[in-house]
């Protein structure tokens, strides 16, 4: 099997697995309990907070553990919106190609009377700080722009947007779920007020993540109950998962540069191989993208068919995001960068991880090249294009 869907999830790393097993055996007490077993768990929990914080430039008191990226996004946005509304600010700026955890939360706020402004994304998959600046208003409560896009991998100018928001006194949240553990994150240097991350995107377990909130900013709870996470997130902490996340993040951050160098060389080889397929186009900037992300559209091909045939050859890939597969709507990200519906349907995302090899890449290029040709040969529409009865789009 060749796994090329690391943006969907990653295999739990051995270090994370060991940390989780050790936690279940040794610190299984409730961190809120006063006896020593509980207090040992509380200390382990705090050490995880320090370690996760250290990887992103935050102090431990600024790190809140959650159930993952979706919860962190929901809480950050809803909290900032409610706090803003309390001061009469009900305008929110974001982009058209955010993850659904952000977009659906914003839709909900819109139904509650907030004004949500989604910035257009350029064809290269980037937004600029100038565009954010032009959208800022006196009543802007929040700017939320993702660090790296989960479908096309493009990396936004987060530091510039952060500095701008800081200068104007507007809260800035970034969904860094695809970036954490893969790209440098420095919440202080990049002037980030709130940041979401998720363990299973960097070798940690599923169902756990973190929300960084800058000291002094209010954070309203999403889940009511006990006083865990300093009253900001009720529910007994999943300490094994949290320790697994801390181990995975530390490991990823320790090897970040070296992994990025190796994986981006594989990515470039994969992009070069796939770009030889006629009537194909790379989605997103060729350089300003995540080390492991490759995303192409192939004209005249149905993304889902391509995936099934790749699976037959043992290659795990994705078309659009896992969240939209199962519906026939084309990816909102590809539409946001201006791909026509017809082209957006023929998309393929291959996301590499550190265990992928050159042989994997060459096998994937050969398989995709074959399958695209096979699918096009079967299509009457493709025959019309080849004979000139219909026009090619790309
Ligand atoms: C995966 C992902 C999420 C959701 O994270 P979960 O931990 O699966 O809830 C949010 N945003 C982005 C950009 C993602 O890639």
mmCIF file of C-alpha atoms and ligand atoms in Angstrom:
data_model
loop_
_atom_site.group_PDB
_atom_site.id
_atom_site.type_symbol
_atom_site.label_atom_id
_atom_site.label_comp_id
_atom_site.label_asym_id
_atom_site.label_seq_id
_atom_site.Cartn_x
_atom_site.Cartn_y
_atom_site.Cartn_z
ATOM 1 C CA UNK A 1 0.000 0.000 0.000
ATOM 2 C CA UNK A 2 1.148 3.528 -0.774
ATOM 3 C CA UNK A 3 -0.375 6.054 1.610
ATOM 4 C CA UNK A 4 -0.571 9.522 0.076
ATOM 5 C CA UNK A 5 -3.348 11.067 2.119
ATOM 6 C CA UNK A 6 -1.453 12.625 5.022
ATOM 7 C CA UNK A 7 -3.623 15.753 4.922
ATOM 8 C CA UNK A 8 -6.617 13.573 5.854
ATOM 9 C CA UNK A 9 -4.840 11.917 8.735
ATOM 10 C CA UNK A 10 -1.448 10.485 9.663
ATOM 11 C CA UNK A 11 -0.510 7.183 11.227
ATOM 12 C CA UNK A 12 0.116 7.570 14.957
ATOM 13 C CA UNK A 13 3.887 7.752 15.388
ATOM 14 C CA UNK A 14 5.659 5.124 17.530
ATOM 15 C CA UNK A 15 6.749 7.841 19.987
ATOM 16 C CA UNK A 16 3.155 9.034 20.362
ATOM 17 C CA UNK A 17 1.923 5.464 20.785
ATOM 18 C CA UNK A 18 4.508 4.774 23.498
ATOM 19 C CA UNK A 19 3.604 7.968 25.341
ATOM 20 C CA UNK A 20 -0.074 6.991 25.249
ATOM 21 C CA UNK A 21 0.493 3.458 26.515
ATOM 22 C CA UNK A 22 2.712 4.735 29.319
ATOM 23 C CA UNK A 23 0.067 7.296 30.279
ATOM 24 C CA UNK A 24 -2.664 4.650 30.437
ATOM 25 C CA UNK A 25 -0.520 2.481 32.677
ATOM 26 C CA UNK A 26 1.081 5.100 34.877
ATOM 27 C CA UNK A 27 -0.918 8.321 35.061
ATOM 28 C CA UNK A 28 -4.472 7.100 34.649
ATOM 29 C CA UNK A 29 -5.844 9.106 37.598
ATOM 30 C CA UNK A 30 -8.161 12.067 37.173
ATOM 31 C CA UNK A 31 -6.055 15.269 37.073
ATOM 32 C CA UNK A 32 -8.731 17.016 39.174
ATOM 33 C CA UNK A 33 -8.402 14.532 42.063
ATOM 34 C CA UNK A 34 -6.481 15.625 45.131
ATOM 35 C CA UNK A 35 -4.693 12.382 46.030
ATOM 36 C CA UNK A 36 -1.233 11.767 44.654
ATOM 37 C CA UNK A 37 -2.361 9.582 41.730
ATOM 38 C CA UNK A 38 -4.505 12.485 40.534
ATOM 39 C CA UNK A 39 -1.825 15.048 41.174
ATOM 40 C CA UNK A 40 0.677 13.043 39.147
ATOM 41 C CA UNK A 41 -1.802 13.170 36.291
ATOM 42 C CA UNK A 42 -2.204 16.920 36.802
ATOM 43 C CA UNK A 43 1.572 17.372 36.603
ATOM 44 C CA UNK A 44 1.767 15.299 33.428
ATOM 45 C CA UNK A 45 -1.047 17.402 31.973
ATOM 46 C CA UNK A 46 0.814 20.616 32.762
ATOM 47 C CA UNK A 47 4.027 19.258 31.286
ATOM 48 C CA UNK A 48 2.141 18.469 28.066
ATOM 49 C CA UNK A 49 0.886 22.052 28.064
ATOM 50 C CA UNK A 50 4.453 23.332 28.412
ATOM 51 C CA UNK A 51 5.716 21.090 25.636
ATOM 52 C CA UNK A 52 2.925 21.898 23.184
ATOM 53 C CA UNK A 53 3.302 25.596 24.035
ATOM 54 C CA UNK A 54 7.066 25.472 23.484
ATOM 55 C CA UNK A 55 6.589 24.082 19.951
ATOM 56 C CA UNK A 56 4.498 27.110 18.911
ATOM 57 C CA UNK A 57 6.121 29.832 20.998
ATOM 58 C CA UNK A 58 3.330 30.006 23.597
ATOM 59 C CA UNK A 59 3.479 29.799 27.363
ATOM 60 C CA UNK A 60 1.668 26.843 28.961
ATOM 61 C CA UNK A 61 -1.128 28.995 30.385
ATOM 62 C CA UNK A 62 -2.068 30.017 26.833
ATOM 63 C CA UNK A 63 -2.711 26.434 25.669
ATOM 64 C CA UNK A 64 -6.158 24.837 25.996
ATOM 65 C CA UNK A 65 -6.674 21.197 25.089
ATOM 66 C CA UNK A 66 -9.704 20.333 22.962
ATOM 67 C CA UNK A 67 -11.061 17.380 20.990
ATOM 68 C CA UNK A 68 -9.339 18.506 17.780
ATOM 69 C CA UNK A 69 -9.171 21.064 15.023
ATOM 70 C CA UNK A 70 -12.910 21.378 14.507
ATOM 71 C CA UNK A 71 -13.614 22.131 18.157
ATOM 72 C CA UNK A 72 -10.722 24.604 18.387
ATOM 73 C CA UNK A 73 -11.967 26.456 15.303
ATOM 74 C CA UNK A 74 -15.541 26.539 16.602
ATOM 75 C CA UNK A 75 -14.562 27.796 20.034
ATOM 76 C CA UNK A 76 -12.105 30.439 18.844
ATOM 77 C CA UNK A 77 -14.538 31.922 16.327
ATOM 78 C CA UNK A 78 -17.693 31.762 18.438
ATOM 79 C CA UNK A 79 -15.883 33.220 21.441
ATOM 80 C CA UNK A 80 -14.317 36.097 19.506
ATOM 81 C CA UNK A 81 -17.647 36.835 17.827
ATOM 82 C CA UNK A 82 -19.574 36.961 21.112
ATOM 83 C CA UNK A 83 -16.916 39.100 22.771
ATOM 84 C CA UNK A 84 -16.945 41.429 19.763
ATOM 85 C CA UNK A 85 -20.737 41.644 19.762
ATOM 86 C CA UNK A 86 -20.580 42.733 23.415
ATOM 87 C CA UNK A 87 -18.644 45.782 22.199
ATOM 88 C CA UNK A 88 -20.970 46.384 19.277
ATOM 89 C CA UNK A 89 -18.628 44.762 16.734
ATOM 90 C CA UNK A 90 -20.345 42.278 14.444
ATOM 91 C CA UNK A 91 -18.171 42.214 11.319
ATOM 92 C CA UNK A 92 -15.930 39.193 10.661
ATOM 93 C CA UNK A 93 -13.334 38.789 7.901
ATOM 94 C CA UNK A 94 -12.304 35.382 6.547
ATOM 95 C CA UNK A 95 -11.580 33.725 3.207
ATOM 96 C CA UNK A 96 -13.628 31.656 0.779
ATOM 97 C CA UNK A 97 -11.375 28.613 1.058
ATOM 98 C CA UNK A 98 -11.337 27.948 4.788
ATOM 99 C CA UNK A 99 -12.021 24.513 6.228
ATOM 100 C CA UNK A 100 -15.707 23.759 6.821
ATOM 101 C CA UNK A 101 -15.094 23.877 10.590
ATOM 102 C CA UNK A 102 -14.544 27.606 10.041
ATOM 103 C CA UNK A 103 -17.006 28.260 7.202
ATOM 104 C CA UNK A 104 -19.945 26.478 8.832
ATOM 105 C CA UNK A 105 -19.305 28.283 12.129
ATOM 106 C CA UNK A 106 -19.298 31.581 10.237
ATOM 107 C CA UNK A 107 -22.581 30.634 8.497
ATOM 108 C CA UNK A 108 -24.126 30.055 11.889
ATOM 109 C CA UNK A 109 -22.961 33.491 13.060
ATOM 110 C CA UNK A 110 -24.383 35.047 9.912
ATOM 111 C CA UNK A 111 -27.780 33.590 10.782
ATOM 112 C CA UNK A 112 -27.393 35.266 14.189
ATOM 113 C CA UNK A 113 -26.906 38.667 12.589
ATOM 114 C CA UNK A 114 -23.135 38.899 12.135
ATOM 115 C CA UNK A 115 -21.796 40.266 8.873
ATOM 116 C CA UNK A 116 -19.261 37.827 7.453
ATOM 117 C CA UNK A 117 -16.980 38.997 4.642
ATOM 118 C CA UNK A 118 -15.195 36.172 2.812
ATOM 119 C CA UNK A 119 -12.191 37.406 0.844
ATOM 120 C CA UNK A 120 -11.664 36.030 -2.653
ATOM 121 C CA UNK A 121 -8.645 33.826 -3.107
ATOM 122 C CA UNK A 122 -6.294 34.419 -6.033
ATOM 123 C CA UNK A 123 -5.812 31.705 -8.647
ATOM 124 C CA UNK A 124 -2.511 30.782 -6.975
ATOM 125 C CA UNK A 125 -4.377 29.989 -3.747
ATOM 126 C CA UNK A 126 -3.170 33.009 -1.783
ATOM 127 C CA UNK A 127 -4.725 36.008 -0.080
ATOM 128 C CA UNK A 128 -2.679 39.096 0.785
ATOM 129 C CA UNK A 129 -2.396 41.215 3.913
ATOM 130 C CA UNK A 130 -3.375 44.241 1.794
ATOM 131 C CA UNK A 131 -6.692 42.605 0.969
ATOM 132 C CA UNK A 132 -7.321 41.936 4.638
ATOM 133 C CA UNK A 133 -6.379 45.550 5.394
ATOM 134 C CA UNK A 134 -8.817 46.870 2.807
ATOM 135 C CA UNK A 135 -11.607 44.861 4.412
ATOM 136 C CA UNK A 136 -10.944 45.970 8.024
ATOM 137 C CA UNK A 137 -13.590 48.206 9.592
ATOM 138 C CA UNK A 138 -14.199 49.942 12.906
ATOM 139 C CA UNK A 139 -16.665 47.206 13.824
ATOM 140 C CA UNK A 140 -14.492 44.225 12.788
ATOM 141 C CA UNK A 141 -14.550 41.733 15.655
ATOM 142 C CA UNK A 142 -12.327 39.038 14.159
ATOM 143 C CA UNK A 143 -10.091 38.111 11.249
ATOM 144 C CA UNK A 144 -9.737 34.357 10.696
ATOM 145 C CA UNK A 145 -7.433 33.155 7.909
ATOM 146 C CA UNK A 146 -6.022 29.648 7.671
ATOM 147 C CA UNK A 147 -2.259 29.132 7.831
ATOM 148 C CA UNK A 148 -2.057 26.444 5.129
ATOM 149 C CA UNK A 149 -4.936 25.175 3.040
ATOM 150 C CA UNK A 150 -5.854 21.523 3.523
ATOM 151 C CA UNK A 151 -6.717 20.875 -0.120
ATOM 152 C CA UNK A 152 -4.211 22.823 -2.167
ATOM 153 C CA UNK A 153 -1.550 23.327 0.515
ATOM 154 C CA UNK A 154 -0.946 27.036 -0.090
ATOM 155 C CA UNK A 155 0.661 28.978 2.761
ATOM 156 C CA UNK A 156 -0.834 32.352 3.667
ATOM 157 C CA UNK A 157 1.204 35.388 4.850
ATOM 158 C CA UNK A 158 0.152 34.796 8.454
ATOM 159 C CA UNK A 159 2.832 36.975 10.061
ATOM 160 C CA UNK A 160 1.881 39.969 7.911
ATOM 161 C CA UNK A 161 -1.832 39.520 8.561
ATOM 162 C CA UNK A 162 -1.105 39.091 12.275
ATOM 163 C CA UNK A 163 0.981 42.262 12.462
ATOM 164 C CA UNK A 164 -1.718 44.209 10.655
ATOM 165 C CA UNK A 165 -4.476 42.971 12.983
ATOM 166 C CA UNK A 166 -2.355 43.656 16.064
ATOM 167 C CA UNK A 167 -1.734 47.208 14.879
ATOM 168 C CA UNK A 168 -5.438 47.765 14.331
ATOM 169 C CA UNK A 169 -6.493 46.075 17.575
ATOM 170 C CA UNK A 170 -8.519 43.341 15.851
ATOM 171 C CA UNK A 171 -8.439 39.716 17.080
ATOM 172 C CA UNK A 172 -6.702 37.345 14.695
ATOM 173 C CA UNK A 173 -7.333 33.595 14.606
ATOM 174 C CA UNK A 174 -5.618 31.120 12.321
ATOM 175 C CA UNK A 175 -6.565 27.519 11.598
ATOM 176 C CA UNK A 176 -3.047 26.043 11.655
ATOM 177 C CA UNK A 177 -4.181 22.420 11.566
ATOM 178 C CA UNK A 178 -2.237 21.695 8.362
ATOM 179 C CA UNK A 179 0.737 23.805 9.408
ATOM 180 C CA UNK A 180 1.485 22.696 12.964
ATOM 181 C CA UNK A 181 4.317 20.175 13.033
ATOM 182 C CA UNK A 182 5.090 20.862 9.354
ATOM 183 C CA UNK A 183 5.873 24.587 9.169
ATOM 184 C CA UNK A 184 7.425 26.904 11.751
ATOM 185 C CA UNK A 185 4.783 28.410 14.036
ATOM 186 C CA UNK A 186 5.663 31.268 16.364
ATOM 187 C CA UNK A 187 2.531 32.800 17.857
ATOM 188 C CA UNK A 188 4.453 35.740 19.335
ATOM 189 C CA UNK A 189 6.597 36.553 16.288
ATOM 190 C CA UNK A 190 3.605 36.141 13.965
ATOM 191 C CA UNK A 191 1.269 38.215 16.197
ATOM 192 C CA UNK A 192 -1.322 35.437 16.385
ATOM 193 C CA UNK A 193 -4.086 35.848 18.977
ATOM 194 C CA UNK A 194 -5.701 32.430 18.585
ATOM 195 C CA UNK A 195 -4.496 29.304 16.798
ATOM 196 C CA UNK A 196 -6.055 25.876 16.222
ATOM 197 C CA UNK A 197 -4.095 22.662 15.848
ATOM 198 C CA UNK A 198 -4.990 18.967 15.691
ATOM 199 C CA UNK A 199 -2.826 16.015 16.761
ATOM 200 C CA UNK A 200 -3.764 13.534 14.049
ATOM 201 C CA UNK A 201 -2.355 15.724 11.277
ATOM 202 C CA UNK A 202 1.204 15.393 12.649
ATOM 203 C CA UNK A 203 1.512 11.827 13.905
ATOM 204 C CA UNK A 204 -0.583 12.159 17.050
ATOM 205 C CA UNK A 205 -3.853 10.408 17.862
ATOM 206 C CA UNK A 206 -7.292 11.466 16.618
ATOM 207 C CA UNK A 207 -9.782 13.277 18.839
ATOM 208 C CA UNK A 208 -7.353 15.668 20.470
ATOM 209 C CA UNK A 209 -6.105 19.108 19.589
ATOM 210 C CA UNK A 210 -5.281 22.447 21.107
ATOM 211 C CA UNK A 211 -6.383 26.032 20.993
ATOM 212 C CA UNK A 212 -3.799 28.697 21.733
ATOM 213 C CA UNK A 213 -5.249 31.924 23.100
ATOM 214 C CA UNK A 214 -2.996 34.883 23.833
ATOM 215 C CA UNK A 215 -2.844 35.822 27.489
ATOM 216 C CA UNK A 216 -5.337 38.542 28.339
ATOM 217 C CA UNK A 217 -7.810 37.693 25.585
ATOM 218 C CA UNK A 218 -11.137 36.417 26.867
ATOM 219 C CA UNK A 219 -12.138 32.880 25.874
ATOM 220 C CA UNK A 220 -15.714 31.717 26.310
ATOM 221 C CA UNK A 221 -16.393 28.003 26.778
ATOM 222 C CA UNK A 222 -18.101 25.923 24.128
ATOM 223 C CA UNK A 223 -18.645 23.003 26.488
ATOM 224 C CA UNK A 224 -20.101 23.790 29.893
ATOM 225 C CA UNK A 225 -19.512 21.706 32.996
ATOM 226 C CA UNK A 226 -16.531 21.254 35.284
ATOM 227 C CA UNK A 227 -13.656 23.670 35.749
ATOM 228 C CA UNK A 228 -11.134 21.804 33.576
ATOM 229 C CA UNK A 229 -8.855 23.872 31.318
ATOM 230 C CA UNK A 230 -9.179 26.810 33.723
ATOM 231 C CA UNK A 231 -12.942 26.871 33.213
ATOM 232 C CA UNK A 232 -12.701 27.241 29.421
ATOM 233 C CA UNK A 233 -13.388 23.641 28.403
ATOM 234 C CA UNK A 234 -15.301 21.260 30.618
ATOM 235 C CA UNK A 235 -14.779 17.500 30.590
ATOM 236 C CA UNK A 236 -12.211 15.165 32.147
ATOM 237 C CA UNK A 237 -9.007 15.550 30.157
ATOM 238 C CA UNK A 238 -7.954 12.705 27.839
ATOM 239 C CA UNK A 239 -4.456 12.612 29.257
ATOM 240 C CA UNK A 240 -3.103 9.693 27.160
ATOM 241 C CA UNK A 241 -4.211 11.439 23.968
ATOM 242 C CA UNK A 242 -2.821 14.776 25.161
ATOM 243 C CA UNK A 243 0.552 13.209 25.995
ATOM 244 C CA UNK A 244 0.533 11.421 22.636
ATOM 245 C CA UNK A 245 -0.052 14.757 20.931
ATOM 246 C CA UNK A 246 2.776 16.423 22.883
ATOM 247 C CA UNK A 247 5.186 13.621 21.939
ATOM 248 C CA UNK A 248 4.191 13.763 18.255
ATOM 249 C CA UNK A 249 4.442 17.542 18.062
ATOM 250 C CA UNK A 250 7.851 17.628 19.757
ATOM 251 C CA UNK A 251 9.122 14.941 17.429
ATOM 252 C CA UNK A 252 7.778 16.679 14.306
ATOM 253 C CA UNK A 253 9.167 20.034 15.373
ATOM 254 C CA UNK A 254 12.578 18.573 16.207
ATOM 255 C CA UNK A 255 12.916 17.183 12.657
ATOM 256 C CA UNK A 256 10.904 19.806 10.831
ATOM 257 C CA UNK A 257 13.558 21.254 8.546
ATOM 258 C CA UNK A 258 15.038 17.940 7.545
ATOM 259 C CA UNK A 259 11.605 16.383 6.921
ATOM 260 C CA UNK A 260 10.455 19.414 4.956
ATOM 261 C CA UNK A 261 13.540 19.268 2.740
ATOM 262 C CA UNK A 262 13.120 15.566 2.007
ATOM 263 C CA UNK A 263 9.349 15.635 1.538
ATOM 264 C CA UNK A 264 9.341 18.740 -0.631
ATOM 265 C CA UNK A 265 11.889 17.118 -2.975
ATOM 266 C CA UNK A 266 9.429 14.205 -3.350
ATOM 267 C CA UNK A 267 6.566 16.665 -3.836
ATOM 268 C CA UNK A 268 8.427 18.456 -6.621
ATOM 269 C CA UNK A 269 9.182 15.149 -8.326
ATOM 270 C CA UNK A 270 5.513 14.190 -8.105
ATOM 271 C CA UNK A 271 4.382 17.571 -9.439
ATOM 272 C CA UNK A 272 6.802 17.337 -12.323
ATOM 273 C CA UNK A 273 5.636 13.820 -13.207
ATOM 274 C CA UNK A 274 1.949 14.683 -13.111
ATOM 275 C CA UNK A 275 2.356 17.933 -15.030
ATOM 276 C CA UNK A 276 3.359 15.845 -18.085
ATOM 277 C CA UNK A 277 -0.212 14.560 -18.328
ATOM 278 C CA UNK A 278 -1.873 16.637 -21.091
ATOM 279 C CA UNK A 279 -4.753 18.960 -20.109
ATOM 280 C CA UNK A 280 -3.806 18.945 -16.463
ATOM 281 C CA UNK A 281 -3.231 21.873 -14.126
ATOM 282 C CA UNK A 282 -1.560 22.236 -10.751
ATOM 283 C CA UNK A 283 -3.809 23.802 -8.124
ATOM 284 C CA UNK A 284 -2.155 26.345 -5.856
ATOM 285 C CA UNK A 285 1.191 28.100 -6.001
ATOM 286 C CA UNK A 286 4.068 25.784 -6.964
ATOM 287 C CA UNK A 287 6.419 27.164 -4.283
ATOM 288 C CA UNK A 288 4.366 28.635 -1.457
ATOM 289 C CA UNK A 289 2.818 25.311 -0.518
ATOM 290 C CA UNK A 290 3.108 22.667 2.180
ATOM 291 C CA UNK A 291 6.074 20.320 1.761
ATOM 292 C CA UNK A 292 3.821 17.307 1.182
ATOM 293 C CA UNK A 293 0.920 18.725 -0.824
ATOM 294 C CA UNK A 294 0.222 18.017 -4.512
ATOM 295 C CA UNK A 295 -3.146 18.851 -6.049
ATOM 296 C CA UNK A 296 -4.021 18.596 -9.750
ATOM 297 C CA UNK A 297 -7.080 18.855 -11.943
ATOM 298 C CA UNK A 298 -7.318 16.590 -14.978
ATOM 299 C CA UNK A 299 -9.808 17.643 -17.596
ATOM 300 C CA UNK A 300 -12.362 15.042 -18.676
ATOM 301 C CA UNK A 301 -11.877 12.862 -15.610
ATOM 302 C CA UNK A 302 -14.167 12.215 -12.666
ATOM 303 C CA UNK A 303 -12.168 12.533 -9.437
ATOM 304 C CA UNK A 304 -14.079 9.768 -7.697
ATOM 305 C CA UNK A 305 -13.400 7.240 -10.481
ATOM 306 C CA UNK A 306 -9.735 8.146 -10.391
ATOM 307 C CA UNK A 307 -9.629 7.504 -6.642
ATOM 308 C CA UNK A 308 -11.311 4.119 -6.890
ATOM 309 C CA UNK A 309 -8.949 2.963 -9.613
ATOM 310 C CA UNK A 310 -5.955 4.227 -7.638
ATOM 311 C CA UNK A 311 -7.239 2.291 -4.625
ATOM 312 C CA UNK A 312 -7.286 -0.856 -6.813
ATOM 313 C CA UNK A 313 -3.571 -0.297 -7.263
ATOM 314 C CA UNK A 314 -3.023 0.191 -3.545
ATOM 315 C CA UNK A 315 -2.668 3.968 -3.635
ATOM 316 C CA UNK A 316 -4.571 5.995 -1.017
ATOM 317 C CA UNK A 317 -5.390 9.470 -2.330
ATOM 318 C CA UNK A 318 -8.112 12.050 -2.045
ATOM 319 C CA UNK A 319 -10.247 14.216 -4.259
ATOM 320 C CA UNK A 320 -11.068 17.499 -2.595
ATOM 321 C CA UNK A 321 -11.351 17.065 1.139
ATOM 322 C CA UNK A 322 -12.580 14.025 3.058
ATOM 323 C CA UNK A 323 -15.358 16.205 4.393
ATOM 324 C CA UNK A 324 -16.838 16.846 0.961
ATOM 325 C CA UNK A 325 -16.387 13.396 -0.513
ATOM 326 C CA UNK A 326 -19.677 11.571 -0.492
ATOM 327 C CA UNK A 327 -21.363 14.628 -1.919
ATOM 328 C CA UNK A 328 -21.221 15.418 -5.605
ATOM 329 C CA UNK A 329 -20.501 19.109 -5.135
ATOM 330 C CA UNK A 330 -17.076 20.096 -6.398
ATOM 331 C CA UNK A 331 -14.599 21.368 -3.834
ATOM 332 C CA UNK A 332 -15.320 24.900 -2.562
ATOM 333 C CA UNK A 333 -11.556 25.462 -2.492
ATOM 334 C CA UNK A 334 -11.125 24.737 -6.210
ATOM 335 C CA UNK A 335 -14.134 26.904 -7.039
ATOM 336 C CA UNK A 336 -12.637 29.662 -4.851
ATOM 337 C CA UNK A 337 -9.434 29.710 -6.927
ATOM 338 C CA UNK A 338 -11.529 29.970 -10.057
ATOM 339 C CA UNK A 339 -11.580 26.450 -11.471
ATOM 340 C CA UNK A 340 -14.750 25.885 -13.494
ATOM 341 C CA UNK A 341 -17.133 23.218 -12.091
ATOM 342 C CA UNK A 342 -16.300 20.787 -14.859
ATOM 343 C CA UNK A 343 -12.577 20.990 -14.138
ATOM 344 C CA UNK A 344 -12.968 21.045 -10.352
ATOM 345 C CA UNK A 345 -14.701 17.648 -10.553
ATOM 346 C CA UNK A 346 -11.530 16.079 -11.903
ATOM 347 C CA UNK A 347 -9.287 16.858 -8.955
ATOM 348 C CA UNK A 348 -6.743 14.708 -7.207
ATOM 349 C CA UNK A 349 -4.922 15.461 -3.958
ATOM 350 C CA UNK A 350 -1.838 13.451 -3.065
ATOM 351 C CA UNK A 351 -0.307 14.393 0.283
ATOM 352 C CA UNK A 352 3.070 12.944 1.163
ATOM 353 C CA UNK A 353 4.571 12.100 4.515
ATOM 354 C CA UNK A 354 8.028 11.283 5.761
ATOM 355 C CA UNK A 355 7.713 7.548 5.114
ATOM 356 C CA UNK A 356 7.015 8.015 1.392
ATOM 357 C CA UNK A 357 9.838 7.199 -1.022
ATOM 358 C CA UNK A 358 10.915 8.074 -4.559
ATOM 359 C CA UNK A 359 9.632 4.656 -5.624
ATOM 360 C CA UNK A 360 6.195 5.549 -4.199
ATOM 361 C CA UNK A 361 6.225 8.791 -6.161
ATOM 362 C CA UNK A 362 7.215 7.116 -9.422
ATOM 363 C CA UNK A 363 4.566 4.427 -8.933
ATOM 364 C CA UNK A 364 1.936 7.105 -8.289
ATOM 365 C CA UNK A 365 2.906 9.076 -11.407
ATOM 366 C CA UNK A 366 2.718 5.914 -13.543
ATOM 367 C CA UNK A 367 -0.630 4.880 -12.054
ATOM 368 C CA UNK A 368 -2.265 8.311 -12.410
ATOM 369 C CA UNK A 369 -0.970 8.698 -15.982
ATOM 370 C CA UNK A 370 -2.442 5.302 -16.937
ATOM 371 C CA UNK A 371 -5.753 5.764 -15.204
ATOM 372 C CA UNK A 372 -6.336 9.272 -16.564
ATOM 373 C CA UNK A 373 -5.733 7.975 -20.108
ATOM 374 C CA UNK A 374 -8.029 4.991 -19.486
ATOM 375 C CA UNK A 375 -10.863 7.145 -18.121
ATOM 376 C CA UNK A 376 -10.554 9.652 -20.953
ATOM 377 C CA UNK A 377 -10.661 6.862 -23.534
ATOM 378 C CA UNK A 378 -14.002 5.739 -22.167
ATOM 379 C CA UNK A 379 -15.551 9.193 -22.217
ATOM 380 C CA UNK A 380 -17.705 10.299 -25.185
ATOM 381 C CA UNK A 381 -17.206 13.920 -24.101
ATOM 382 C CA UNK A 382 -13.431 13.465 -24.326
ATOM 383 C CA UNK A 383 -13.796 12.092 -27.876
ATOM 384 C CA UNK A 384 -15.709 15.230 -28.827
ATOM 385 C CA UNK A 385 -12.898 17.351 -27.435
ATOM 386 C CA UNK A 386 -10.197 15.412 -29.232
ATOM 387 C CA UNK A 387 -12.117 15.622 -32.536
ATOM 388 C CA UNK A 388 -12.613 19.360 -32.057
ATOM 389 C CA UNK A 389 -16.411 19.221 -31.655
ATOM 390 C CA UNK A 390 -16.011 20.627 -28.140
ATOM 391 C CA UNK A 391 -13.351 22.909 -26.713
ATOM 392 C CA UNK A 392 -10.774 21.979 -24.102
ATOM 393 C CA UNK A 393 -11.014 24.020 -20.940
ATOM 394 C CA UNK A 394 -7.417 23.502 -19.781
HETATM 395 C C1 LIG B 1 -8.314 18.298 9.528
HETATM 396 C C2 LIG B 1 -8.578 19.758 9.579
HETATM 397 C C3 LIG B 1 -9.483 20.309 10.506
HETATM 398 C C4 LIG B 1 -10.296 19.457 11.434
HETATM 399 O O1 LIG B 1 -9.509 18.859 12.425
HETATM 400 P P1 LIG B 1 -10.111 17.623 13.259
HETATM 401 O O2 LIG B 1 -9.106 17.383 14.334
HETATM 402 O O3 LIG B 1 -10.226 16.490 12.309
HETATM 403 O O4 LIG B 1 -11.419 18.076 13.812
HETATM 404 C C5 LIG B 1 -9.639 21.680 10.519
HETATM 405 N N1 LIG B 1 -8.948 22.473 9.690
HETATM 406 C C6 LIG B 1 -8.067 21.988 8.799
HETATM 407 C C7 LIG B 1 -7.316 22.925 7.917
HETATM 408 C C8 LIG B 1 -7.860 20.610 8.697
HETATM 409 O O5 LIG B 1 -7.004 20.139 7.798
#
